[in-house]
């Protein structure tokens, strides 16, 4: 629905002062239809004569003239009246034409106004898609702001998102909410989804899960893929709704169909998802994101002739992985260098680039065939798969399913997942061979183990319909969920990570929180981690622990062992909930038994040692301490000190103070030293060890 200039003024009033950071531009005055000349005054051509005057006039004529003259006069009078009536009708028609012309001019002006807004929005999108620098992205948002000022709905959505997520330092959640509410009235499904998200967390709005559900429902009805995904996750997990797998399956399938359609046009690449819980101490030293120094080092090695690094950099630039910009020219440059050195992988990737076509390598089937053939002759799986594709789709060669099958089988035997998927698809669809759902399932499953997204999609289809396998709603929904998580919205993982790394905690949190609402387990644990630190300002401090506990719980349900231990910690210390040692012990037990968590084993051992929430059992405590040390090398030192403290205390109890327990109360440590007496004892042991070591070296 297009917005009129009248609505653009409302946007201007709402966003005043927020867009000055982008740059000021002359505000275009509202276009109005040109004023027309004043209408001509209506002539009083219709003479109204009263009945008496007409009678008098006729009597006078009868006296002076013959009857024929009278008839002529009457005819003339009637003719005159008819002419006057025609003039009046013509004037009315002229007025109507003028009015219609004025409306037409006004509509034309409004159309020109909205067309210009559409043009600016499209320019902004084009710049954003091709941008590689922050400055170019700012220019794109400047165009969005101008288009929004002209009432462009999509541009207003972009600016509302910028205000919500803090793009370019524009974060203003209050203004974002006002704009979203305005857009929601215009039927924007994206605005409905955003308002649902904010209501579900109580960010800038009242915490209201019922209202959030209504917003999500309207958003999904309007076509929001995010709302569909959120509802799918809620119904699958039973979050504020009755758990219903079939409803969840329906929502997830709609999103998965959309994702699969885009994946068939271009191969999907999963976005890196950095876990802040693992990278909090040193954000630069992680394998998911390639930092600038390491990238420069790899470039140096590539220029020195390291073929493996050349191919790796080519792949990273081809797909835009590990935080690098997608750059077809750089990808082709590195692949050509490696191909000259004889790399079969590089030749196969060059063939892939020419097969798909891009700015650096325009689509050319003959060139693709040449490079695939050379790579295949060296036994390269990617080259064999490429030749199979050419014969399967008839690109540059006649369609030949037998040849395609042969090449796909050779590549699949070498473990190439895309070839395994193609084999599965041929058996699933009966392309050139008899349909065989069992073989299709076999190859889809093999490809899915390497994360091939379309293979996962077709496995979900088979489980959803019971085709070739026993129908399983839960399995199908979870597989669809995996496909849905490949959507373009997953790019927020990178922007959220870089915002966190740059110290923009609020922007990072709100992006992770949206992804968490959509069911991403990594985002749930990252959001909880940020909330736990209490560095964010978009939620009240007293609500942070309870919200973090909720998110840790959702992450734990999805199999995050660290989150399970965290839930135990929250119940143990009473963070965001009441202290409950028994519940804490339950969660520690789950993490220890199911995930073999060394931290959970250590915590559980401590609780058995002191009888907290569970029956005191020294022998079981010793056993769990030992298991923790065996499970993780990091647990060796804390386990050593814990066992030393345990053995020392019980040695003292059994020997020195056994007969004086009732008299001296030395063992009532909680009253004499305090609740942290065990830490005090460990400190004494450490001090004693340091003293002994110094004397030994002396």
XYZ file of C-alpha atoms in Angstrom:
698
model
C 0.000 0.000 0.000
C 1.438 3.333 -1.030
C 1.532 6.149 1.474
C 0.437 9.628 0.472
C 2.461 12.810 1.043
C 0.221 13.526 4.017
C 1.638 10.453 5.762
C 5.183 11.429 4.882
C 4.791 14.536 7.014
C 3.907 12.300 9.954
C 7.133 10.348 9.356
C 9.097 13.631 9.262
C 7.634 14.758 12.555
C 8.385 11.390 14.120
C 11.968 11.126 12.918
C 12.977 14.764 13.454
C 16.427 14.931 14.925
C 17.126 11.204 14.410
C 18.325 11.430 10.810
C 20.656 14.411 11.290
C 23.548 11.962 11.779
C 23.082 10.763 8.207
C 23.173 14.346 6.727
C 20.601 17.048 6.296
C 19.001 17.597 2.965
C 16.579 20.308 1.788
C 13.104 19.189 2.662
C 11.007 18.942 -0.402
C 7.794 20.877 0.049
C 4.622 18.915 -0.272
C 3.571 18.880 -3.908
C 0.207 20.443 -4.509
C -1.830 20.636 -7.671
C -1.377 23.930 -9.521
C -3.928 26.540 -8.708
C -6.361 27.276 -11.496
C -7.724 30.686 -12.476
C -10.774 31.886 -10.646
C -13.942 30.576 -11.999
C -15.971 32.964 -14.152
C -18.910 34.464 -12.421
C -22.124 32.828 -13.320
C -24.246 35.036 -15.478
C -27.787 35.575 -14.406
C -29.186 34.511 -17.770
C -32.249 32.796 -16.419
C -34.838 35.515 -15.885
C -37.443 34.449 -13.433
C -40.735 36.125 -14.131
C -43.625 35.700 -11.797
C -46.892 34.257 -13.091
C -48.776 37.580 -12.697
C -46.258 39.533 -14.777
C -46.409 36.941 -17.513
C -50.216 37.214 -17.555
C -50.121 41.014 -17.726
C -47.591 40.920 -20.494
C -49.654 38.452 -22.518
C -52.834 40.536 -22.078
C -51.080 43.638 -23.419
C -49.838 41.750 -26.448
C -53.348 40.382 -27.171
C -54.655 43.905 -27.260
C -51.996 45.210 -29.635
C -51.207 42.300 -31.907
C -52.885 39.498 -33.666
C -52.950 35.952 -32.365
C -50.228 34.955 -34.823
C -47.867 37.490 -33.374
C -48.619 36.224 -29.917
C -47.766 32.666 -30.949
C -44.504 33.871 -32.439
C -43.644 35.693 -29.246
C -44.342 32.605 -27.175
C -42.169 30.482 -29.431
C -39.392 33.021 -29.169
C -39.704 33.079 -25.399
C -39.554 29.276 -25.214
C -36.529 29.228 -27.496
C -34.841 31.820 -25.320
C -35.507 29.797 -22.183
C -34.174 26.659 -23.905
C -30.975 28.487 -24.860
C -30.588 29.814 -21.334
C -31.020 26.267 -19.967
C -28.314 25.019 -22.371
C -25.935 27.730 -21.163
C -26.602 26.766 -17.530
C -25.924 23.055 -18.263
C -22.732 23.966 -20.126
C -21.518 26.018 -17.181
C -22.227 23.126 -14.790
C -20.318 20.788 -17.115
C -17.420 23.233 -17.235
C -17.323 23.317 -13.431
C -17.294 19.512 -13.309
C -14.464 19.383 -15.877
C -12.448 21.907 -13.882
C -12.964 19.887 -10.711
C -11.971 16.665 -12.436
C -8.897 18.328 -13.924
C -7.893 19.577 -10.503
C -8.288 16.085 -8.981
C -6.359 14.583 -11.885
C -3.499 17.048 -11.396
C -3.444 16.336 -7.675
C -3.400 12.572 -8.257
C -0.679 12.971 -10.872
C 1.400 15.028 -8.445
C 0.951 12.395 -5.744
C 1.865 9.653 -8.226
C 5.029 11.509 -9.229
C 5.811 11.976 -5.547
C 5.454 8.263 -4.714
C 7.247 7.229 -7.927
C 10.214 9.332 -6.892
C 10.134 7.689 -3.442
C 10.087 4.236 -5.083
C 13.024 5.210 -7.255
C 15.057 6.385 -4.263
C 14.247 3.181 -2.377
C 15.361 0.985 -5.279
C 18.587 2.970 -5.593
C 19.216 2.476 -1.876
C 18.649 -1.289 -2.144
C 21.002 -1.526 -5.113
C 23.761 0.349 -3.252
C 23.214 -1.784 -0.153
C 23.521 -5.024 -2.133
C 26.734 -3.901 -3.824
C 28.256 -2.012 -0.892
C 31.497 -3.107 0.690
C 32.178 -0.129 2.923
C 30.375 1.528 5.797
C 30.268 4.816 3.905
C 28.363 3.253 1.001
C 25.883 1.692 3.394
C 25.319 5.085 5.000
C 24.570 6.522 1.549
C 21.998 3.769 1.028
C 20.265 4.644 4.303
C 20.333 8.301 3.365
C 18.315 7.395 0.272
C 15.959 5.297 2.411
C 15.429 8.283 4.691
C 14.555 10.518 1.727
C 12.225 7.868 0.304
C 10.596 7.464 3.719
C 10.080 11.210 3.826
C 8.086 10.817 0.620
C 5.894 8.174 2.216
C 7.498 5.037 0.782
C 6.325 2.146 2.978
C 9.331 -0.116 2.423
C 11.763 2.729 3.065
C 9.939 3.542 6.294
C 10.328 -0.110 7.334
C 14.060 0.123 6.641
C 14.380 3.263 8.742
C 12.333 1.743 11.564
C 14.705 -1.236 11.551
C 17.676 1.149 11.639
C 16.198 2.871 14.689
C 15.518 -0.461 16.402
C 18.802 -2.243 15.694
C 21.024 0.814 15.969
C 22.385 0.892 12.435
C 24.942 3.711 12.113
C 24.356 4.798 15.691
C 20.694 5.633 15.095
C 19.229 3.420 17.847
C 16.137 4.977 19.334
C 13.679 2.299 20.393
C 10.912 4.724 21.389
C 10.925 6.354 17.950
C 11.134 2.919 16.304
C 8.036 1.746 18.190
C 6.064 4.849 17.183
C 7.002 4.300 13.556
C 6.223 0.570 13.698
C 2.809 1.305 15.194
C 2.132 3.756 12.383
C 3.244 1.200 9.786
C 1.220 -1.576 11.413
C -1.942 0.501 10.869
C -1.022 0.593 7.174
C -0.850 -3.217 7.163
C 2.924 -3.712 7.300
C 3.622 -7.338 8.279
C 7.227 -6.448 9.154
C 5.981 -3.845 11.635
C 3.575 -6.408 13.133
C 6.473 -8.818 13.616
C 8.680 -6.149 15.224
C 5.947 -5.116 17.661
C 5.390 -8.768 18.578
C 9.106 -9.195 19.258
C 9.284 -6.077 21.457
C 6.178 -7.128 23.399
C 7.577 -10.607 24.002
C 10.672 -9.164 25.734
C 9.112 -6.029 27.212
C 11.626 -3.825 25.388
C 10.183 -0.319 25.174
C 6.707 -1.811 25.556
C 4.747 -3.646 28.204
C 5.788 -7.291 28.589
C 2.747 -9.052 27.146
C 3.031 -12.516 25.595
C -0.642 -12.574 24.558
C -0.249 -9.337 22.607
C 2.984 -10.641 21.097
C 1.157 -13.732 19.851
C -1.537 -11.565 18.231
C 1.084 -9.442 16.474
C 2.901 -12.556 15.232
C -0.364 -14.042 13.963
C -1.188 -10.895 11.978
C 2.396 -10.689 10.766
C 2.361 -14.271 9.473
C -1.015 -13.716 7.807
C 0.491 -10.697 6.041
C 3.414 -12.739 4.711
C 6.194 -12.166 7.262
C 8.598 -15.120 7.069
C 10.030 -14.174 10.460
C 6.583 -14.338 12.084
C 5.963 -17.715 10.458
C 9.252 -18.992 11.846
C 8.600 -17.617 15.335
C 5.148 -19.219 15.436
C 6.633 -22.496 14.184
C 9.150 -22.475 17.039
C 6.508 -21.532 19.616
C 4.117 -24.297 18.616
C 6.942 -26.846 18.367
C 8.212 -26.004 21.869
C 4.895 -25.047 23.487
C 5.971 -21.468 24.332
C 2.880 -19.557 25.560
C 0.726 -21.784 23.322
C -0.374 -25.388 23.522
C 2.298 -27.569 21.959
C 1.082 -28.609 18.510
C 3.507 -30.264 16.113
C 1.168 -30.144 13.120
C 0.671 -26.379 13.416
C 4.428 -25.934 13.853
C 5.030 -28.086 10.765
C 2.651 -25.938 8.722
C 4.442 -22.718 9.690
C 7.938 -24.124 9.174
C 7.053 -25.628 5.787
C 5.969 -22.250 4.394
C 9.324 -20.713 5.316
C 11.308 -23.783 4.209
C 9.599 -23.739 0.792
C 10.661 -20.114 0.376
C 14.252 -20.884 1.432
C 14.484 -23.977 -0.796
C 13.345 -21.909 -3.775
C 16.191 -19.434 -3.225
C 18.693 -22.255 -2.610
C 17.868 -23.823 -5.976
C 18.897 -20.553 -7.629
C 22.048 -20.042 -5.585
C 23.852 -22.397 -3.243
C 23.256 -21.428 0.366
C 26.155 -20.948 2.744
C 25.545 -21.043 6.515
C 26.459 -17.840 8.352
C 29.103 -18.131 11.077
C 27.560 -18.156 14.534
C 30.072 -17.095 17.184
C 29.314 -18.243 20.730
C 30.033 -15.363 23.083
C 30.222 -17.802 26.003
C 33.308 -19.332 24.389
C 34.843 -16.132 23.007
C 34.181 -13.584 25.728
C 37.768 -13.335 26.924
C 39.356 -12.855 23.507
C 36.917 -12.046 20.725
C 39.640 -11.809 18.071
C 40.990 -15.326 18.589
C 38.205 -17.364 17.074
C 38.009 -19.603 14.051
C 34.567 -18.401 12.956
C 35.643 -14.859 12.031
C 38.862 -14.045 10.196
C 40.471 -10.987 11.793
C 42.406 -8.426 9.754
C 45.894 -9.525 10.813
C 45.323 -13.160 9.949
C 43.740 -12.182 6.642
C 46.803 -10.112 5.745
C 49.046 -13.024 6.691
C 47.058 -15.401 4.461
C 47.257 -12.896 1.601
C 51.012 -12.788 2.032
C 51.235 -16.588 1.886
C 48.968 -16.681 -1.183
C 51.157 -14.175 -3.020
C 54.183 -16.271 -2.110
C 52.635 -19.215 -3.953
C 50.874 -21.265 -1.246
C 48.310 -23.070 -3.442
C 46.159 -24.326 -0.552
C 45.842 -20.815 0.878
C 45.031 -19.458 -2.602
C 42.143 -21.903 -2.977
C 40.939 -21.200 0.577
C 40.930 -17.411 0.040
C 39.173 -17.924 -3.294
C 36.438 -19.930 -1.581
C 36.057 -17.380 1.229
C 35.660 -14.499 -1.231
C 33.356 -16.533 -3.473
C 30.881 -17.175 -0.665
C 31.629 -14.274 1.687
C 32.547 -16.506 4.632
C 34.293 -15.752 7.951
C 33.364 -12.077 7.940
C 34.925 -11.336 4.527
C 32.998 -9.493 1.838
C 31.830 -11.525 -1.126
C 34.061 -10.497 -4.019
C 33.907 -12.451 -7.283
C 36.941 -10.680 -8.728
C 39.188 -11.596 -5.804
C 37.835 -15.145 -5.821
C 38.631 -15.580 -9.527
C 42.071 -14.003 -9.033
C 43.077 -16.533 -6.367
C 41.521 -19.477 -8.214
C 43.418 -18.600 -11.421
C 46.710 -18.378 -9.510
C 46.089 -21.804 -7.968
C 44.896 -23.268 -11.294
C 48.129 -22.202 -12.986
C 49.955 -24.163 -10.297
C 47.872 -27.221 -11.246
C 45.214 -27.197 -8.485
C 42.248 -29.359 -9.553
C 40.074 -27.780 -6.847
C 40.781 -24.301 -8.228
C 39.909 -25.426 -11.775
C 36.646 -26.915 -10.545
C 35.708 -23.690 -8.723
C 36.478 -21.634 -11.831
C 34.159 -23.948 -13.754
C 31.503 -23.402 -11.071
C 31.849 -19.629 -11.385
C 31.398 -19.740 -15.174
C 28.482 -22.158 -14.868
C 26.577 -19.919 -12.448
C 27.795 -16.615 -13.940
C 28.780 -13.462 -12.086
C 30.416 -10.070 -12.663
C 33.935 -11.515 -12.798
C 33.083 -14.661 -14.771
C 30.067 -14.165 -17.095
C 27.965 -17.277 -17.640
C 29.640 -19.496 -20.231
C 28.816 -23.193 -20.504
C 31.737 -23.957 -22.822
C 34.297 -22.450 -20.426
C 32.646 -24.221 -17.486
C 32.807 -27.529 -19.371
C 36.521 -27.011 -20.116
C 37.500 -26.366 -16.494
C 35.232 -29.121 -15.109
C 36.713 -31.609 -17.590
C 40.307 -30.833 -16.606
C 39.448 -31.090 -12.901
C 37.453 -34.317 -13.424
C 40.341 -35.882 -15.351
C 42.385 -35.505 -12.152
C 39.677 -37.288 -10.165
C 38.373 -34.110 -8.529
C 34.917 -34.594 -6.961
C 33.792 -30.999 -7.610
C 34.777 -31.293 -11.281
C 32.919 -34.603 -11.638
C 29.840 -33.094 -10.003
C 30.070 -30.078 -12.347
C 30.082 -32.313 -15.451
C 27.095 -34.170 -14.010
C 25.204 -30.864 -13.693
C 25.979 -29.902 -17.296
C 24.575 -33.209 -18.607
C 21.632 -33.202 -16.183
C 20.398 -29.727 -17.198
C 21.700 -29.800 -20.780
C 23.939 -26.748 -20.447
C 26.273 -26.584 -23.448
C 25.688 -30.302 -24.075
C 22.578 -32.385 -24.847
C 20.615 -33.591 -21.822
C 21.939 -37.023 -20.909
C 20.696 -38.484 -17.635
C 22.873 -41.588 -17.970
C 26.047 -39.485 -18.183
C 24.830 -37.243 -15.344
C 24.149 -40.291 -13.164
C 27.624 -41.680 -13.897
C 29.395 -38.451 -12.904
C 27.217 -37.916 -9.842
C 27.967 -41.446 -8.631
C 31.723 -40.957 -9.041
C 31.609 -37.655 -7.139
C 29.330 -39.111 -4.435
C 31.747 -41.990 -3.874
C 34.407 -39.384 -3.104
C 32.095 -37.913 -0.448
C 31.005 -34.715 -2.229
C 27.649 -33.808 -0.549
C 26.218 -31.872 -3.506
C 26.665 -34.935 -5.718
C 25.032 -37.118 -3.051
C 22.077 -34.726 -3.043
C 21.802 -34.802 -6.859
C 21.726 -38.600 -6.799
C 19.022 -38.491 -4.151
C 17.029 -36.008 -6.223
C 17.262 -38.181 -9.348
C 15.883 -41.182 -7.453
C 13.280 -39.018 -5.672
C 11.932 -37.354 -8.826
C 12.567 -40.221 -11.242
C 14.695 -38.060 -13.530
C 16.019 -40.466 -16.163
C 15.714 -43.448 -13.794
C 12.999 -45.292 -11.885
C 11.808 -43.642 -8.712
C 13.308 -45.248 -5.641
C 12.483 -43.516 -2.364
C 14.731 -45.792 -0.314
C 17.792 -44.876 -2.392
C 16.661 -41.246 -2.415
C 16.480 -41.293 1.389
C 19.922 -42.894 1.594
C 21.617 -40.207 -0.500
C 19.662 -37.329 1.073
C 20.710 -38.595 4.494
C 24.390 -38.866 3.488
C 24.352 -35.321 2.081
C 22.506 -33.951 5.116
C 25.287 -35.201 7.400
C 27.560 -32.615 5.723
C 24.895 -29.922 6.097
C 23.703 -29.873 2.465
C 20.606 -27.656 2.851
C 18.478 -28.986 -0.010
C 19.109 -32.543 1.142
C 17.796 -31.562 4.583
C 14.756 -29.978 2.920
C 13.889 -33.107 0.930
C 14.396 -35.301 3.989
C 11.886 -33.074 5.779
C 9.492 -33.478 2.836
C 9.788 -37.263 3.058
C 9.154 -37.310 6.820
C 6.274 -34.820 6.503
C 4.476 -36.870 3.836
C 5.577 -40.354 4.896
C 7.050 -40.916 1.464
C 9.651 -43.693 1.647
C 9.805 -43.469 5.465
C 7.441 -43.714 8.416
C 5.828 -40.303 8.826
C 7.192 -38.276 11.757
C 5.850 -34.790 12.390
C 8.517 -33.973 14.984
C 11.421 -35.054 12.767
C 9.998 -33.202 9.766
C 9.449 -30.001 11.764
C 12.979 -30.072 13.190
C 14.469 -30.660 9.721
C 12.395 -27.810 8.279
C 13.605 -25.647 11.160
C 17.207 -26.333 10.114
C 16.419 -25.183 6.567
C 14.598 -22.078 7.817
C 17.666 -21.054 9.818
C 19.546 -20.570 6.513
C 17.390 -17.536 5.673
C 18.915 -14.116 4.986
C 17.946 -13.003 8.494
C 20.802 -15.181 9.821
C 23.157 -12.424 8.613
C 22.285 -10.642 11.856
C 24.647 -13.074 13.612
C 27.580 -11.232 12.026
C 26.274 -7.703 12.619
C 25.377 -8.597 16.215
C 28.838 -10.071 16.817
C 30.659 -7.040 15.404
C 28.403 -4.702 17.417
C 29.313 -6.619 20.588
C 32.981 -6.576 19.677
C 32.798 -2.788 19.146
C 31.146 -2.283 22.531
C 27.639 -1.509 21.200
C 25.953 -3.865 23.658
C 22.364 -2.675 23.159
C 22.504 -3.090 19.388
C 24.081 -6.525 19.742
C 21.541 -7.683 22.320
C 18.474 -6.650 20.353
C 19.719 -8.460 17.234
C 20.583 -11.625 19.144
C 17.253 -11.422 20.986
C 15.285 -11.337 17.709
C 17.192 -14.369 16.428
C 16.595 -16.085 19.779
C 12.860 -15.468 19.391
C 13.072 -17.206 16.011
C 14.498 -20.308 17.681
C 18.254 -20.040 17.079
C 19.927 -21.803 20.005
C 23.233 -19.887 19.654
C 21.345 -16.585 19.752
C 19.456 -17.686 22.864
C 22.667 -18.444 24.772
C 24.335 -15.242 23.479
C 21.354 -13.105 24.513
C 21.305 -14.716 27.964
C 25.054 -14.165 28.304
C 24.715 -10.435 27.508
C 21.739 -10.021 29.851
C 23.643 -11.788 32.619
C 26.467 -9.259 32.323
C 23.957 -6.431 33.011
C 25.778 -4.178 30.536
C 22.691 -3.540 28.416
C 20.425 -0.547 28.960
C 17.328 -1.548 26.980
C 15.880 -3.632 29.842
C 15.439 -2.835 33.505
C 18.243 -4.327 35.621
C 15.898 -6.279 37.865
C 14.366 -8.056 34.845
C 17.654 -9.157 33.294
C 18.314 -12.275 35.361
C 14.776 -13.599 34.949
C 14.901 -13.012 31.172
C 18.374 -14.580 30.998
C 17.087 -17.649 32.890
C 14.241 -17.966 30.383
C 16.694 -17.879 27.467
C 19.150 -20.284 29.113
C 16.239 -22.670 29.576
C 15.261 -22.478 25.890
C 18.871 -23.060 24.844
C 19.160 -26.016 27.244
C 16.045 -27.644 25.789
C 17.738 -27.477 22.382
C 20.748 -29.388 23.699
C 23.158 -26.726 24.987
C 25.070 -28.339 27.880
C 26.546 -25.033 29.060
C 23.021 -23.581 29.289
C 21.908 -26.550 31.369
C 24.713 -25.900 33.866
C 23.766 -22.213 33.909
C 20.192 -23.064 34.892
C 21.611 -25.067 37.790
C 23.737 -22.062 38.809
C 20.736 -19.712 38.718
C 18.747 -21.986 41.020
C 21.759 -22.567 43.263
C 22.466 -18.852 43.809
C 18.897 -17.589 43.400
C 19.466 -15.476 40.289
C 16.149 -14.485 38.721
C 14.381 -17.115 40.827
C 14.270 -18.474 44.368
C 17.185 -20.492 45.730
C 16.445 -24.149 45.162
C 19.321 -26.583 45.737
C 17.239 -29.577 44.748
C 16.373 -28.102 41.314
C 19.990 -27.024 40.856
C 21.162 -30.572 41.559
C 18.632 -31.930 39.058
C 19.984 -29.719 36.260
C 23.595 -30.514 37.158
C 22.732 -34.218 37.027
C 21.195 -33.857 33.546
C 24.259 -31.984 32.273
C 26.612 -34.559 33.820
C 24.746 -37.681 32.671
C 23.570 -36.561 29.222
C 26.344 -34.223 28.090
C 29.283 -35.374 30.290
C 29.887 -31.806 31.436
C 32.955 -31.570 33.683
C 31.612 -28.377 35.272
C 28.326 -30.086 36.130
C 30.196 -33.062 37.639
C 32.304 -30.733 39.785
C 29.263 -28.753 40.979
C 27.325 -31.917 41.738
C 30.291 -33.335 43.651
C 30.416 -30.196 45.785
C 26.705 -30.536 46.555
C 27.151 -34.203 47.545
C 30.131 -33.237 49.698
C 28.077 -30.711 51.664
C 24.642 -32.323 51.400
C 23.048 -29.362 49.589
C 19.633 -30.338 48.197
C 20.680 -33.995 48.157
C 21.834 -36.541 50.719
C 25.434 -36.077 51.820
C 27.685 -38.697 50.223
C 31.475 -38.266 50.494
C 32.292 -41.331 48.413
C 30.062 -40.167 45.536
C 31.564 -36.669 45.802
C 35.084 -38.110 45.422
C 33.978 -40.157 42.444
C 32.388 -37.153 40.689
C 35.478 -35.018 41.320
C 37.616 -37.724 39.690
C 35.212 -37.996 36.738
C 35.377 -34.233 36.206
C 39.188 -34.351 36.074
C 39.087 -37.247 33.598
C 36.519 -35.515 31.387
C 38.302 -32.173 30.983
C 41.975 -31.192 31.399
C 40.796 -27.754 32.574
C 39.245 -29.405 35.637
C 42.524 -30.893 36.930
C 43.577 -27.944 39.107
C 40.178 -27.143 40.701
C 39.592 -30.863 41.313
C 43.046 -31.178 42.916
C 42.315 -28.374 45.388
C 38.773 -29.614 46.059
C 40.020 -33.110 46.867
C 42.849 -31.741 49.029
C 40.374 -29.674 50.994
C 37.983 -32.590 51.330
C 40.670 -35.043 52.475
C 42.279 -32.512 54.834
C 39.004 -31.648 56.540
C 38.037 -35.266 57.072
C 41.524 -36.158 58.228
C 41.312 -33.393 60.825
C 37.853 -34.511 61.827
C 38.822 -38.182 62.168
C 42.071 -37.645 64.054
C 42.729 -34.358 65.829
C 39.236 -33.215 66.679
C 37.314 -36.442 66.909
C 37.130 -36.437 70.735
C 36.607 -32.689 71.068
C 33.819 -32.138 68.569
C 31.112 -31.556 71.132
C 33.332 -29.385 73.307
C 35.080 -27.025 70.945
C 32.618 -26.852 67.973
C 35.554 -26.579 65.567
C 33.612 -28.298 62.904
C 30.804 -25.739 62.974
C 32.602 -23.892 60.231
C 29.584 -22.012 58.988
C 29.250 -20.220 62.342
C 32.912 -19.755 63.223
C 34.422 -18.766 59.870
C 31.415 -18.084 57.717
C 29.543 -19.617 54.779
C 32.700 -19.504 52.605
C 34.854 -21.468 55.025
C 35.795 -24.008 52.342
C 37.381 -21.245 50.249
C 39.252 -20.119 53.355
C 40.649 -23.617 53.846
C 41.639 -23.870 50.160
C 43.419 -20.539 50.558
C 45.369 -21.887 53.522
C 46.345 -24.985 51.532
C 47.511 -22.878 48.573
C 49.500 -20.607 50.886
C 51.118 -23.670 52.451
C 52.049 -25.069 49.038
C 53.566 -21.751 47.943
C 55.567 -21.574 51.175
C 56.896 -25.121 50.669
C 57.810 -24.454 47.024
C 59.723 -21.272 47.911
C 61.673 -23.041 50.663
C 62.422 -25.899 48.272
C 63.885 -23.545 45.638
C 65.718 -21.642 48.337
